[in-house]
Each structure stands twice: as C-alpha cells, then as structure tokens.
PDB file of C-alpha atoms in Angstrom:
ATOM      1  CA  MET A   1     127.796 170.504-139.200  1.00  0.00           C
ATOM      2  CA  GLN A   2     127.338 166.941-140.420  1.00  0.00           C
ATOM      3  CA  SER A   3     123.990 165.258-140.799  1.00  0.00           C
ATOM      4  CA  LEU A   4     122.837 162.995-138.001  1.00  0.00           C
ATOM      5  CA  GLN A   5     124.303 159.504-138.382  1.00  0.00           C
ATOM      6  CA  LEU A   6     122.098 157.297-136.211  1.00  0.00           C
ATOM      7  CA  SER A   7     121.910 153.512-136.193  1.00  0.00           C
ATOM      8  CA  ARG A   8     118.134 153.748-136.567  1.00  0.00           C
ATOM      9  CA  PRO A   9     116.344 156.772-138.021  1.00  0.00           C
ATOM     10  CA  HIS A  10     114.285 158.891-135.651  1.00  0.00           C
ATOM     11  CA  ALA A  11     110.960 160.591-136.300  1.00  0.00           C
ATOM     12  CA  ILE A  12     111.212 163.613-134.014  1.00  0.00           C
ATOM     13  CA  MET A  13     107.973 165.337-133.037  1.00  0.00           C
ATOM     14  CA  MET A  14     108.027 168.757-131.427  1.00  0.00           C
ATOM     15  CA  VAL A  15     105.652 169.190-128.480  1.00  0.00           C
ATOM     16  CA  GLY A  16     104.648 172.312-126.568  1.00  0.00           C
ATOM     17  CA  ILE A  17     102.162 175.118-126.299  1.00  0.00           C
ATOM     18  CA  PRO A  18     102.066 177.884-128.926  1.00  0.00           C
ATOM     19  CA  GLY A  19     104.959 180.302-128.481  1.00  0.00           C
ATOM     20  CA  SER A  20     107.064 177.872-126.445  1.00  0.00           C
ATOM     21  CA  GLY A  21     109.887 177.819-129.007  1.00  0.00           C
ATOM     22  CA  LYS A  22     109.157 174.591-130.887  1.00  0.00           C
ATOM     23  CA  SER A  23     109.625 176.079-134.345  1.00  0.00           C
ATOM     24  CA  TYR A  24     112.751 177.985-133.375  1.00  0.00           C
ATOM     25  CA  PHE A  25     114.450 174.887-132.002  1.00  0.00           C
ATOM     26  CA  ALA A  26     113.255 172.631-134.837  1.00  0.00           C
ATOM     27  CA  GLN A  27     114.476 175.014-137.547  1.00  0.00           C
ATOM     28  CA  ARG A  28     117.880 175.508-135.924  1.00  0.00           C
ATOM     29  CA  PHE A  29     118.338 171.792-135.209  1.00  0.00           C
ATOM     30  CA  ALA A  30     117.333 170.894-138.775  1.00  0.00           C
ATOM     31  CA  GLU A  31     119.770 173.448-140.212  1.00  0.00           C
ATOM     32  CA  THR A  32     122.596 172.385-137.907  1.00  0.00           C
ATOM     33  CA  PHE A  33     122.315 168.687-138.739  1.00  0.00           C
ATOM     34  CA  ARG A  34     120.871 168.914-142.262  1.00  0.00           C
ATOM     35  CA  ALA A  35     117.740 167.046-141.255  1.00  0.00           C
ATOM     36  CA  PRO A  36     114.398 167.561-142.998  1.00  0.00           C
ATOM     37  CA  PHE A  37     111.921 169.691-141.031  1.00  0.00           C
ATOM     38  CA  ILE A  38     108.227 169.401-141.836  1.00  0.00           C
ATOM     39  CA  ASP A  39     106.166 172.232-140.364  1.00  0.00           C
ATOM     40  CA  SER A  40     102.500 171.352-140.698  1.00  0.00           C
ATOM     41  CA  LEU A  41     101.496 175.021-140.410  1.00  0.00           C
ATOM     42  CA  VAL A  42     103.328 175.807-143.651  1.00  0.00           C
ATOM     43  CA  LEU A  43     101.520 172.968-145.425  1.00  0.00           C
ATOM     44  CA  GLU A  44      98.176 173.979-143.893  1.00  0.00           C
ATOM     45  CA  GLN A  45      98.612 177.543-145.171  1.00  0.00           C
ATOM     46  CA  GLN A  46      99.140 176.190-148.695  1.00  0.00           C
ATOM     47  CA  SER A  47      96.020 174.002-148.569  1.00  0.00           C
ATOM     48  CA  ARG A  48      92.435 174.938-149.334  1.00  0.00           C
ATOM     49  CA  ASP A  49      91.029 173.290-146.174  1.00  0.00           C
ATOM     50  CA  ASP A  50      91.862 171.001-143.239  1.00  0.00           C
ATOM     51  CA  ALA A  51      91.134 167.808-145.181  1.00  0.00           C
ATOM     52  CA  ALA A  52      93.462 168.823-148.014  1.00  0.00           C
ATOM     53  CA  ALA A  53      96.119 169.801-145.468  1.00  0.00           C
ATOM     54  CA  GLY A  54      95.856 166.399-143.781  1.00  0.00           C
ATOM     55  CA  THR A  55      96.220 164.640-147.127  1.00  0.00           C
ATOM     56  CA  LEU A  56      99.234 166.765-148.062  1.00  0.00           C
ATOM     57  CA  ILE A  57     100.942 166.209-144.687  1.00  0.00           C
ATOM     58  CA  GLY A  58     100.343 162.456-144.963  1.00  0.00           C
ATOM     59  CA  TYR A  59     101.779 162.415-148.476  1.00  0.00           C
ATOM     60  CA  VAL A  60     104.909 164.376-147.518  1.00  0.00           C
ATOM     61  CA  LEU A  61     105.554 162.190-144.464  1.00  0.00           C
ATOM     62  CA  GLY A  62     104.980 159.030-146.514  1.00  0.00           C
ATOM     63  CA  GLU A  63     107.497 160.095-149.139  1.00  0.00           C
ATOM     64  CA  LEU A  64     109.994 161.142-146.485  1.00  0.00           C
ATOM     65  CA  ALA A  65     109.617 157.777-144.735  1.00  0.00           C
ATOM     66  CA  LYS A  66     110.913 156.066-147.884  1.00  0.00           C
ATOM     67  CA  THR A  67     114.295 157.732-147.355  1.00  0.00           C
ATOM     68  CA  GLY A  68     114.917 156.303-143.891  1.00  0.00           C
ATOM     69  CA  THR A  69     116.309 159.691-142.852  1.00  0.00           C
ATOM     70  CA  THR A  70     115.890 161.187-139.390  1.00  0.00           C
ATOM     71  CA  PHE A  71     113.437 164.089-139.623  1.00  0.00           C
ATOM     72  CA  ILE A  72     111.712 166.660-137.432  1.00  0.00           C
ATOM     73  CA  PHE A  73     107.953 167.212-137.523  1.00  0.00           C
ATOM     74  CA  GLU A  74     105.899 169.948-135.936  1.00  0.00           C
ATOM     75  CA  GLY A  75     102.137 169.686-135.862  1.00  0.00           C
ATOM     76  CA  ASN A  76      99.221 167.879-134.241  1.00  0.00           C
ATOM     77  CA  SER A  77     101.150 167.199-131.053  1.00  0.00           C
ATOM     78  CA  ASP A  78      98.750 168.833-128.621  1.00  0.00           C
ATOM     79  CA  SER A  79      97.094 165.600-127.454  1.00  0.00           C
ATOM     80  CA  ARG A  80      98.395 162.257-126.285  1.00  0.00           C
ATOM     81  CA  VAL A  81      96.169 160.528-128.845  1.00  0.00           C
ATOM     82  CA  ARG A  82      97.851 162.407-131.719  1.00  0.00           C
ATOM     83  CA  ARG A  83     101.312 161.683-130.347  1.00  0.00           C
ATOM     84  CA  THR A  84     100.448 157.988-129.973  1.00  0.00           C
ATOM     85  CA  GLU A  85      99.233 157.895-133.588  1.00  0.00           C
ATOM     86  CA  PHE A  86     102.491 159.526-134.712  1.00  0.00           C
ATOM     87  CA  ALA A  87     104.568 157.038-132.690  1.00  0.00           C
ATOM     88  CA  MET A  88     102.661 154.079-134.160  1.00  0.00           C
ATOM     89  CA  TRP A  89     103.082 155.461-137.681  1.00  0.00           C
ATOM     90  CA  ALA A  90     106.813 156.034-137.082  1.00  0.00           C
ATOM     91  CA  ARG A  91     107.395 152.485-135.798  1.00  0.00           C
ATOM     92  CA  ALA A  92     105.408 151.016-138.696  1.00  0.00           C
ATOM     93  CA  HIS A  93     107.782 152.825-141.080  1.00  0.00           C
ATOM     94  CA  GLY A  94     110.996 151.732-139.342  1.00  0.00           C
ATOM     95  CA  TYR A  95     111.554 154.868-137.274  1.00  0.00           C
ATOM     96  CA  THR A  96     112.168 155.363-133.577  1.00  0.00           C
ATOM     97  CA  PRO A  97     109.700 158.017-132.399  1.00  0.00           C
ATOM     98  CA  LEU A  98     111.148 160.778-130.242  1.00  0.00           C
ATOM     99  CA  PHE A  99     109.246 163.615-128.607  1.00  0.00           C
ATOM    100  CA  ILE A 100     110.975 166.894-127.793  1.00  0.00           C
ATOM    101  CA  TRP A 101     108.876 168.857-125.311  1.00  0.00           C
ATOM    102  CA  VAL A 102     109.732 172.552-125.288  1.00  0.00           C
ATOM    103  CA  GLN A 103     108.579 173.937-121.950  1.00  0.00           C
ATOM    104  CA  THR A 104     107.951 177.636-121.500  1.00  0.00           C
ATOM    105  CA  ASP A 105     105.627 179.362-119.049  1.00  0.00           C
ATOM    106  CA  ALA A 106     102.243 180.439-120.394  1.00  0.00           C
ATOM    107  CA  THR A 107     102.893 184.176-119.915  1.00  0.00           C
ATOM    108  CA  THR A 108     106.084 184.145-121.985  1.00  0.00           C
ATOM    109  CA  SER A 109     104.458 181.916-124.618  1.00  0.00           C
ATOM    110  CA  LEU A 110     101.455 184.249-124.876  1.00  0.00           C
ATOM    111  CA  ASP A 111     103.733 187.283-125.255  1.00  0.00           C
ATOM    112  CA  ARG A 112     105.682 185.547-128.041  1.00  0.00           C
ATOM    113  CA  THR A 113     102.488 184.455-129.789  1.00  0.00           C
ATOM    114  CA  LEU A 114     100.941 187.932-129.681  1.00  0.00           C
ATOM    115  CA  LYS A 115     104.188 189.540-130.859  1.00  0.00           C
ATOM    116  CA  ALA A 116     104.354 187.137-133.821  1.00  0.00           C
ATOM    117  CA  ARG A 117     100.627 187.700-134.479  1.00  0.00           C
ATOM    118  CA  SER A 118     100.186 183.977-134.968  1.00  0.00           C
ATOM    119  CA  LEU A 119      97.172 183.693-132.617  1.00  0.00           C
ATOM    120  CA  THR A 120      94.787 185.967-130.793  1.00  0.00           C
ATOM    121  CA  LYS A 121      94.703 185.949-127.004  1.00  0.00           C
ATOM    122  CA  GLU A 122      91.454 183.949-127.136  1.00  0.00           C
ATOM    123  CA  ALA A 123      92.847 181.395-129.607  1.00  0.00           C
ATOM    124  CA  PHE A 124      95.950 181.017-127.420  1.00  0.00           C
ATOM    125  CA  ALA A 125      93.767 180.385-124.352  1.00  0.00           C
ATOM    126  CA  GLU A 126      91.850 177.735-126.299  1.00  0.00           C
ATOM    127  CA  ALA A 127      95.080 176.055-127.463  1.00  0.00           C
ATOM    128  CA  LEU A 128      96.434 176.108-123.917  1.00  0.00           C
ATOM    129  CA  LYS A 129      93.223 174.530-122.627  1.00  0.00           C
ATOM    130  CA  GLY A 130      93.429 171.770-125.262  1.00  0.00           C
ATOM    131  CA  PHE A 131      97.094 170.960-124.661  1.00  0.00           C
ATOM    132  CA  SER A 132      97.868 167.657-122.959  1.00  0.00           C
ATOM    133  CA  ALA A 133     101.384 167.484-121.521  1.00  0.00           C
ATOM    134  CA  PRO A 134     103.380 164.372-122.446  1.00  0.00           C
ATOM    135  CA  HIS A 135     103.126 161.455-120.036  1.00  0.00           C
ATOM    136  CA  THR A 136     106.333 159.929-118.665  1.00  0.00           C
ATOM    137  CA  SER A 137     105.576 156.769-120.667  1.00  0.00           C
ATOM    138  CA  GLU A 138     106.114 158.828-123.843  1.00  0.00           C
ATOM    139  CA  LYS A 139     109.706 159.439-122.658  1.00  0.00           C
ATOM    140  CA  PRO A 140     109.939 163.002-123.959  1.00  0.00           C
ATOM    141  CA  ILE A 141     113.163 164.946-124.027  1.00  0.00           C
ATOM    142  CA  VAL A 142     112.345 168.084-122.064  1.00  0.00           C
ATOM    143  CA  ILE A 143     114.084 171.327-123.000  1.00  0.00           C
ATOM    144  CA  SER A 144     113.443 174.858-121.817  1.00  0.00           C
ATOM    145  CA  GLY A 145     112.136 177.321-124.368  1.00  0.00           C
ATOM    146  CA  LYS A 146     114.081 180.030-122.525  1.00  0.00           C
ATOM    147  CA  HIS A 147     117.517 178.412-122.774  1.00  0.00           C
ATOM    148  CA  THR A 148     119.994 178.971-125.584  1.00  0.00           C
ATOM    149  CA  TYR A 149     119.851 176.813-128.671  1.00  0.00           C
ATOM    150  CA  ALA A 150     123.277 175.369-127.788  1.00  0.00           C
ATOM    151  CA  SER A 151     122.116 174.117-124.392  1.00  0.00           C
ATOM    152  CA  GLN A 152     118.884 172.749-125.885  1.00  0.00           C
ATOM    153  CA  ALA A 153     120.768 170.900-128.628  1.00  0.00           C
ATOM    154  CA  LYS A 154     123.199 169.446-126.094  1.00  0.00           C
ATOM    155  CA  VAL A 155     120.319 167.858-124.155  1.00  0.00           C
ATOM    156  CA  VAL A 156     118.804 166.377-127.328  1.00  0.00           C
ATOM    157  CA  LEU A 157     122.136 165.095-128.650  1.00  0.00           C
ATOM    158  CA  LYS A 158     122.868 163.412-125.326  1.00  0.00           C
ATOM    159  CA  ARG A 159     119.620 161.419-125.569  1.00  0.00           C
ATOM    160  CA  LEU A 160     120.160 160.621-129.245  1.00  0.00           C
ATOM    161  CA  SER A 161     123.647 159.323-128.477  1.00  0.00           C
ATOM    162  CA  GLU A 162     122.175 157.047-125.787  1.00  0.00           C
ATOM    163  CA  HIS A 163     119.745 155.650-128.378  1.00  0.00           C
ATOM    164  CA  ASN A 164     122.600 155.195-130.848  1.00  0.00           C
ATOM    165  CA  ARG A 165     124.994 153.246-128.618  1.00  0.00           C
ATOM    166  CA  PRO A 166     125.444 149.607-129.553  1.00  0.00           C
ATOM    167  CA  ALA A 167     124.348 147.105-126.957  1.00  0.00           C
ATOM    168  CA  ALA A 168     127.179 146.192-124.629  1.00  0.00           C
ATOM    169  CA  ALA A 169     128.574 142.683-124.846  1.00  0.00           C
ATOM    170  CA  PRO A 170     127.767 140.551-121.820  1.00  0.00           C
ATOM    171  CA  ILE A 171     130.452 140.587-119.171  1.00  0.00           C
ATOM    172  CA  ALA A 172     132.278 137.280-118.910  1.00  0.00           C
ATOM    173  CA  SER A 173     131.768 135.379-115.705  1.00  0.00           C
ATOM    174  CA  ALA A 174     134.511 136.098-113.185  1.00  0.00           C
ATOM    175  CA  ARG A 175     134.470 132.476-112.060  1.00  0.00           C
ATOM    176  CA  PRO A 176     134.409 129.578-114.504  1.00  0.00           C
ATOM    177  CA  ALA A 177     131.553 127.152-114.103  1.00  0.00           C
ATOM    178  CA  ALA A 178     132.368 123.951-112.259  1.00  0.00           C
ATOM    179  CA  ALA A 179     133.267 121.321-114.805  1.00  0.00           C
ATOM    180  CA  ASP A 180     132.838 118.449-112.418  1.00  0.00           C
ATOM    181  CA  SER A 181     130.085 118.249-109.828  1.00  0.00           C
ATOM    182  CA  ARG A 182     132.420 116.411-107.411  1.00  0.00           C
ATOM    183  CA  ARG A 183     134.350 119.644-106.921  1.00  0.00           C
ATOM    184  CA  SER A 184     131.357 121.643-105.737  1.00  0.00           C
ATOM    185  CA  ILE A 185     131.033 122.373-102.073  1.00  0.00           C
ATOM    186  CA  THR A 186     127.714 122.015-100.330  1.00  0.00           C
ATOM    187  CA  VAL A 187     127.184 123.789 -97.031  1.00  0.00           C
ATOM    188  CA  ARG A 188     124.783 122.066 -94.641  1.00  0.00           C
ATOM    189  CA  SER A 189     123.591 123.443 -91.372  1.00  0.00           C
TER     190      SER A 189
END
C-alpha cells in the first residue's frame, strides 16, 4: 500500500483504555500506509525513569516533526489535558491533530490486558478510573476495538479524505447582478 498523501500532515494520537486495541490498530495502519508509529511504552521501557522517557519521547517527536510526515503516536492520551497539549504541539509544528478513539468495553479490555500480562487487574482498574473520554470538541474518530482492521481503517480513511479535499470553488450566482438600478423592481404594499 502507498504512504498517505495528505495535503497537510496529520499527527494522529491513539486514545482508549488499556486493552482496547489501540496498539493493534496503530501498528497495522502504520504498516499499511508506511507511516511512522511512535509507541511511548517502547521508549519508556528503554529509559531509566519517567523523566528520561519524557525527554526521549519529546526528542523523537521533535525530530519526526521536521519531516512533515503524517505519523501515529500512542501514549499519554488518557486525559483531556494531555490530548490538548498534544494538539497544541501538533499545530505549532504544522500538523493537523487527529484523535482516533478505540472503544471497547471494559470487560473485554481487561481480559486482553490480563492475557497480554501488560497490567495487573488493580493497575487496569486504576487506569480505567483515570481515563477521560474525548469530548466532542476534540472531534475524535471513533472506531470499535472489536471490529476488523479493514472496517476500522475504512472509517479513518473516510475522515482523512474529508480533511484532504480541496475547498470547493464558490458557486456562481444563478442571476447576474442588476447593472442598472433603473431596472430593479420595488414592491410596495
């Protein structure tokens, strides 16, 4: 598949509770369209502490921003404040921010998380408690974490194509403007 050719690059942030399918979709979408995917968990695992991880993530995103390439980012999307910071950063670097919210019920997400051994049941409950769903003003693309990748990608591509359409030219007036005011008709009651 070709890389995404958009009129303006997008900074795509994955949103959802642990085990919802964010990573699965992001990895597949990145592979399909040859877009960079930055998974903050991978960078955090390679860092000695949270501060070093934050510095490393900032550095990687800063270098990526120089390319002007659409990319996918997963991490720190649990609160509206973090998503707002990401959107402001993206706009400041010439990107259109885009949030993809992967929705999956808590029971399924917990089962996936426990099976992957990525969190304990208690840590999952804490993450669920701290999650703030996107507000409509954030204009997230909502996909189901239980649907196939093909149907998820179709929803995302539809929105991206809407963002990528050139502005329509204004429609010409059906009636030419009156050149002479003596020809206008005034109705009086």
